[in-house]
Structure formats: C-alpha cells, structure tokens
Amino acid sequence: MPKFIRKKSGINNWGLFAGQDFRKGDKVIEYKGKKYTHKQVEEDDRFDNSKAIYLFTLNKKTVLDGDTKSNTAKYINHTCDPNCEVDIIKGKIWIIATQDIKKGDELSYDYGFGYDKDFRQFPCKCGSKNCCGYIVRDDQRWRINRKFAKTKQGRLNKLGN
C-alpha cells in the first residue's frame, strides 16, 4: 500500500491523501525542490503568480521551488483548519502531523501567506468554519474578517438596515 495517494480533492483540484495512518508529531513527508535566492525568484517570470507556484522561504537568503516531479508534497492543499504544519529541520522542509491522521484523510496545512495587496489573488476554497475566504495565515485572518465586516456593515447602513 502506498504511503500517499494523489487524487481529486474537495478542496481544490488535486490533493494528497494518507495511504496509511499517521500519529500526531510524525514527519509525514519532506517538501522537496530546487533552491534559489530571493533575488532570483523576484527576477524570474516563472514565479509571477499567473500559475500555481510552490515556493517556500527557507531563510532570509533562500527560497525552495517545489514544482518538481519528485515533490509529492506539492499536492497538499491549504485549509484554514489543517491537520499538518510545516517545520524546517536542518535546512529541510517537513510536513508534520498536528493530529492523528487516518488512512484516506486528505493532508492539509496552512500555506501561511501574509495579508498584503495581493491577498485577493489567492481565494480559499476549504470551506472550514475558520475560513475567511482567502489563503492567509491564521494570525492575519482577522484583518480580512474586519475588512469585510466593515464593507458589509457599510452596505447595510446605506440600505437603512
């Protein structure tokens, strides 16, 4: 039985599913790829957000591009209520189980995007009750919730409600 199964996901397109049980704290899979400097990524049109990108910041100098055939972890989707997290251990990116994961469960983690001018380019489709509608890290979601609460309240006030 394979350790992972790539199949259609209810979250977004393809997902990675557990082919076996994992326990909380297990190193589930390494996120692999080619290393670049931040400057190389900024100057390379391949990383312009016009298609899916698989970049991870390793440190202040280095970014890892996970868009390689050998990187099975690139199929793990974002959710606002994930069952995994990312940890950098000795220069390697590991996906770690944050809870027990049963065979057949979809693997997920919070992609950790910051709240910036580009947040609307990354809509979230996870459907969890914690979801704010965009892929931004947990500690930034309040900004989006506040932004849209003000917009909604403004519309209601204009309507006289």
mmCIF file of C-alpha atoms in Angstrom:
data_model
loop_
_atom_site.group_PDB
_atom_site.id
_atom_site.type_symbol
_atom_site.label_atom_id
_atom_site.label_comp_id
_atom_site.label_asym_id
_atom_site.label_seq_id
_atom_site.Cartn_x
_atom_site.Cartn_y
_atom_site.Cartn_z
ATOM 1 C CA MET A 1 0.000 0.000 0.000
ATOM 2 C CA PRO A 2 1.434 3.430 -0.940
ATOM 3 C CA LYS A 3 2.211 5.931 1.805
ATOM 4 C CA PHE A 4 0.369 8.660 -0.148
ATOM 5 C CA ILE A 5 -2.383 8.789 -2.747
ATOM 6 C CA ARG A 6 -2.831 11.716 -5.137
ATOM 7 C CA LYS A 7 -6.449 12.107 -6.176
ATOM 8 C CA LYS A 8 -9.179 14.657 -6.814
ATOM 9 C CA SER A 9 -9.831 16.857 -3.806
ATOM 10 C CA GLY A 10 -12.951 18.523 -2.496
ATOM 11 C CA ILE A 11 -10.763 21.466 -1.515
ATOM 12 C CA ASN A 12 -9.031 22.334 -4.774
ATOM 13 C CA ASN A 13 -8.305 20.239 -7.845
ATOM 14 C CA TRP A 14 -5.799 17.543 -6.789
ATOM 15 C CA GLY A 15 -4.899 16.678 -3.215
ATOM 16 C CA LEU A 16 -2.610 14.335 -1.330
ATOM 17 C CA PHE A 17 -4.269 11.726 0.855
ATOM 18 C CA ALA A 18 -2.812 9.483 3.542
ATOM 19 C CA GLY A 19 -2.187 5.935 2.335
ATOM 20 C CA GLN A 20 -1.524 4.926 5.945
ATOM 21 C CA ASP A 21 -2.227 6.219 9.448
ATOM 22 C CA PHE A 22 -0.022 8.975 10.897
ATOM 23 C CA ARG A 23 0.256 9.960 14.542
ATOM 24 C CA LYS A 24 0.392 13.483 15.896
ATOM 25 C CA GLY A 25 4.014 14.667 15.659
ATOM 26 C CA ASP A 26 5.014 12.319 12.816
ATOM 27 C CA LYS A 27 7.137 13.659 9.989
ATOM 28 C CA VAL A 28 4.651 12.950 7.218
ATOM 29 C CA ILE A 29 6.610 13.978 4.122
ATOM 30 C CA GLU A 30 9.510 16.178 3.076
ATOM 31 C CA TYR A 31 8.741 19.121 0.787
ATOM 32 C CA LYS A 32 11.483 18.904 -1.859
ATOM 33 C CA GLY A 33 12.645 21.195 -4.617
ATOM 34 C CA LYS A 34 15.294 23.408 -6.122
ATOM 35 C CA LYS A 35 16.871 26.243 -4.133
ATOM 36 C CA TYR A 36 17.002 29.831 -5.379
ATOM 37 C CA THR A 37 17.902 33.180 -3.864
ATOM 38 C CA HIS A 38 15.078 35.631 -3.209
ATOM 39 C CA LYS A 39 16.547 37.869 -5.918
ATOM 40 C CA GLN A 40 16.456 35.055 -8.493
ATOM 41 C CA VAL A 41 12.789 34.399 -7.702
ATOM 42 C CA GLU A 42 11.881 38.096 -7.927
ATOM 43 C CA GLU A 43 13.550 38.388 -11.342
ATOM 44 C CA ASP A 44 12.196 35.142 -12.830
ATOM 45 C CA ASP A 45 8.855 35.369 -14.673
ATOM 46 C CA ARG A 46 8.063 31.739 -13.781
ATOM 47 C CA PHE A 47 7.150 32.960 -10.292
ATOM 48 C CA ASP A 48 4.719 35.764 -11.175
ATOM 49 C CA ASN A 49 1.524 34.230 -9.683
ATOM 50 C CA SER A 50 -0.026 33.681 -13.131
ATOM 51 C CA LYS A 51 0.007 29.934 -12.411
ATOM 52 C CA ALA A 52 0.354 27.758 -9.347
ATOM 53 C CA ILE A 53 3.636 28.308 -7.568
ATOM 54 C CA TYR A 54 5.207 26.082 -4.950
ATOM 55 C CA LEU A 55 7.685 28.399 -3.216
ATOM 56 C CA PHE A 56 8.797 28.067 0.383
ATOM 57 C CA THR A 57 11.037 30.554 2.150
ATOM 58 C CA LEU A 58 13.804 28.609 3.888
ATOM 59 C CA ASN A 59 15.583 31.633 5.361
ATOM 60 C CA LYS A 60 16.452 35.271 4.598
ATOM 61 C CA LYS A 61 18.547 34.247 1.601
ATOM 62 C CA THR A 62 16.995 31.087 0.193
ATOM 63 C CA VAL A 63 13.691 30.031 -1.367
ATOM 64 C CA LEU A 64 12.805 26.476 -2.354
ATOM 65 C CA ASP A 65 10.751 25.872 -5.516
ATOM 66 C CA GLY A 66 8.760 22.675 -5.002
ATOM 67 C CA ASP A 67 7.462 22.467 -8.567
ATOM 68 C CA THR A 68 9.446 19.308 -9.341
ATOM 69 C CA LYS A 69 8.364 15.784 -10.285
ATOM 70 C CA SER A 70 9.999 14.365 -7.153
ATOM 71 C CA ASN A 71 7.992 16.612 -4.807
ATOM 72 C CA THR A 72 4.857 14.658 -3.943
ATOM 73 C CA ALA A 73 4.167 17.117 -1.098
ATOM 74 C CA LYS A 74 3.273 19.848 -3.604
ATOM 75 C CA TYR A 75 -0.175 18.251 -3.882
ATOM 76 C CA ILE A 76 -1.044 19.035 -0.261
ATOM 77 C CA ASN A 77 -3.785 21.667 -0.210
ATOM 78 C CA HIS A 78 -4.220 24.649 2.081
ATOM 79 C CA THR A 79 -7.006 24.670 4.626
ATOM 80 C CA CYS A 80 -7.823 27.093 7.405
ATOM 81 C CA ASP A 81 -8.313 24.068 9.693
ATOM 82 C CA PRO A 82 -5.269 21.909 8.808
ATOM 83 C CA ASN A 83 -4.124 18.514 10.073
ATOM 84 C CA CYS A 84 -0.435 19.257 9.401
ATOM 85 C CA GLU A 85 2.050 22.083 9.795
ATOM 86 C CA VAL A 86 5.390 22.973 8.265
ATOM 87 C CA ASP A 87 8.678 22.782 10.146
ATOM 88 C CA ILE A 88 12.154 23.491 8.814
ATOM 89 C CA ILE A 89 14.574 20.983 10.333
ATOM 90 C CA LYS A 90 18.263 21.127 9.429
ATOM 91 C CA GLY A 91 17.535 23.029 6.221
ATOM 92 C CA LYS A 92 14.794 20.639 5.084
ATOM 93 C CA ILE A 93 11.087 21.423 4.940
ATOM 94 C CA TRP A 94 8.963 18.803 6.689
ATOM 95 C CA ILE A 95 5.207 18.435 6.803
ATOM 96 C CA ILE A 96 4.373 17.356 10.373
ATOM 97 C CA ALA A 97 1.080 15.861 11.587
ATOM 98 C CA THR A 98 -0.603 18.153 14.143
ATOM 99 C CA GLN A 99 -3.162 15.479 14.974
ATOM 100 C CA ASP A 100 -3.691 11.803 14.318
ATOM 101 C CA ILE A 101 -4.426 11.272 10.620
ATOM 102 C CA LYS A 102 -6.308 8.214 9.398
ATOM 103 C CA LYS A 103 -5.638 6.367 6.164
ATOM 104 C CA GLY A 104 -7.731 8.057 3.474
ATOM 105 C CA ASP A 105 -7.755 11.524 5.098
ATOM 106 C CA GLU A 106 -6.669 14.429 2.930
ATOM 107 C CA LEU A 107 -3.432 16.014 4.130
ATOM 108 C CA SER A 108 -3.554 19.781 4.584
ATOM 109 C CA TYR A 109 -1.647 22.674 6.085
ATOM 110 C CA ASP A 110 -1.954 26.446 6.355
ATOM 111 C CA TYR A 111 0.106 27.898 3.494
ATOM 112 C CA GLY A 112 0.877 30.886 5.702
ATOM 113 C CA PHE A 113 0.527 33.662 3.141
ATOM 114 C CA GLY A 114 0.730 37.163 4.590
ATOM 115 C CA TYR A 115 -2.022 39.741 4.322
ATOM 116 C CA ASP A 116 -0.840 42.147 1.629
ATOM 117 C CA LYS A 117 -2.121 43.890 -1.506
ATOM 118 C CA ASP A 118 -2.161 40.563 -3.394
ATOM 119 C CA PHE A 119 -4.377 38.606 -0.975
ATOM 120 C CA ARG A 120 -7.333 38.594 -3.411
ATOM 121 C CA GLN A 121 -5.269 36.546 -5.889
ATOM 122 C CA PHE A 122 -5.462 33.594 -3.505
ATOM 123 C CA PRO A 123 -9.080 32.672 -2.726
ATOM 124 C CA CYS A 124 -9.530 29.846 -0.239
ATOM 125 C CA LYS A 125 -11.923 27.020 -1.078
ATOM 126 C CA CYS A 126 -11.511 24.922 2.057
ATOM 127 C CA GLY A 127 -14.992 25.574 3.447
ATOM 128 C CA SER A 128 -13.952 25.271 7.101
ATOM 129 C CA LYS A 129 -15.760 27.365 9.708
ATOM 130 C CA ASN A 130 -12.436 29.189 10.317
ATOM 131 C CA CYS A 131 -12.158 30.194 6.654
ATOM 132 C CA CYS A 132 -12.089 33.905 5.800
ATOM 133 C CA GLY A 133 -12.288 33.268 2.048
ATOM 134 C CA TYR A 134 -8.622 33.888 1.260
ATOM 135 C CA ILE A 135 -5.391 31.983 1.826
ATOM 136 C CA VAL A 136 -3.725 33.997 4.556
ATOM 137 C CA ARG A 137 -2.065 32.679 7.674
ATOM 138 C CA ASP A 138 -4.079 32.192 10.823
ATOM 139 C CA ASP A 139 -2.702 35.238 12.654
ATOM 140 C CA GLN A 140 -3.714 37.506 9.725
ATOM 141 C CA ARG A 141 -7.287 36.305 9.084
ATOM 142 C CA TRP A 142 -8.775 38.832 11.491
ATOM 143 C CA ARG A 143 -7.678 41.600 9.091
ATOM 144 C CA ILE A 144 -9.771 40.159 6.279
ATOM 145 C CA ASN A 145 -12.709 39.440 8.579
ATOM 146 C CA ARG A 146 -12.556 43.052 9.822
ATOM 147 C CA LYS A 147 -12.226 44.445 6.279
ATOM 148 C CA PHE A 148 -15.274 42.580 5.022
ATOM 149 C CA ALA A 149 -17.294 43.191 8.189
ATOM 150 C CA LYS A 150 -16.842 46.937 7.639
ATOM 151 C CA THR A 151 -17.807 46.625 3.976
ATOM 152 C CA LYS A 152 -20.909 44.596 4.819
ATOM 153 C CA GLN A 153 -21.932 46.998 7.603
ATOM 154 C CA GLY A 154 -21.414 49.973 5.270
ATOM 155 C CA ARG A 155 -23.741 48.428 2.677
ATOM 156 C CA LEU A 156 -26.350 47.693 5.353
ATOM 157 C CA ASN A 157 -26.162 51.287 6.649
ATOM 158 C CA LYS A 158 -26.678 52.650 3.116
ATOM 159 C CA LEU A 159 -29.759 50.460 2.742
ATOM 160 C CA GLY A 160 -31.156 51.790 6.020
ATOM 161 C CA ASN A 161 -30.878 48.473 7.902
#
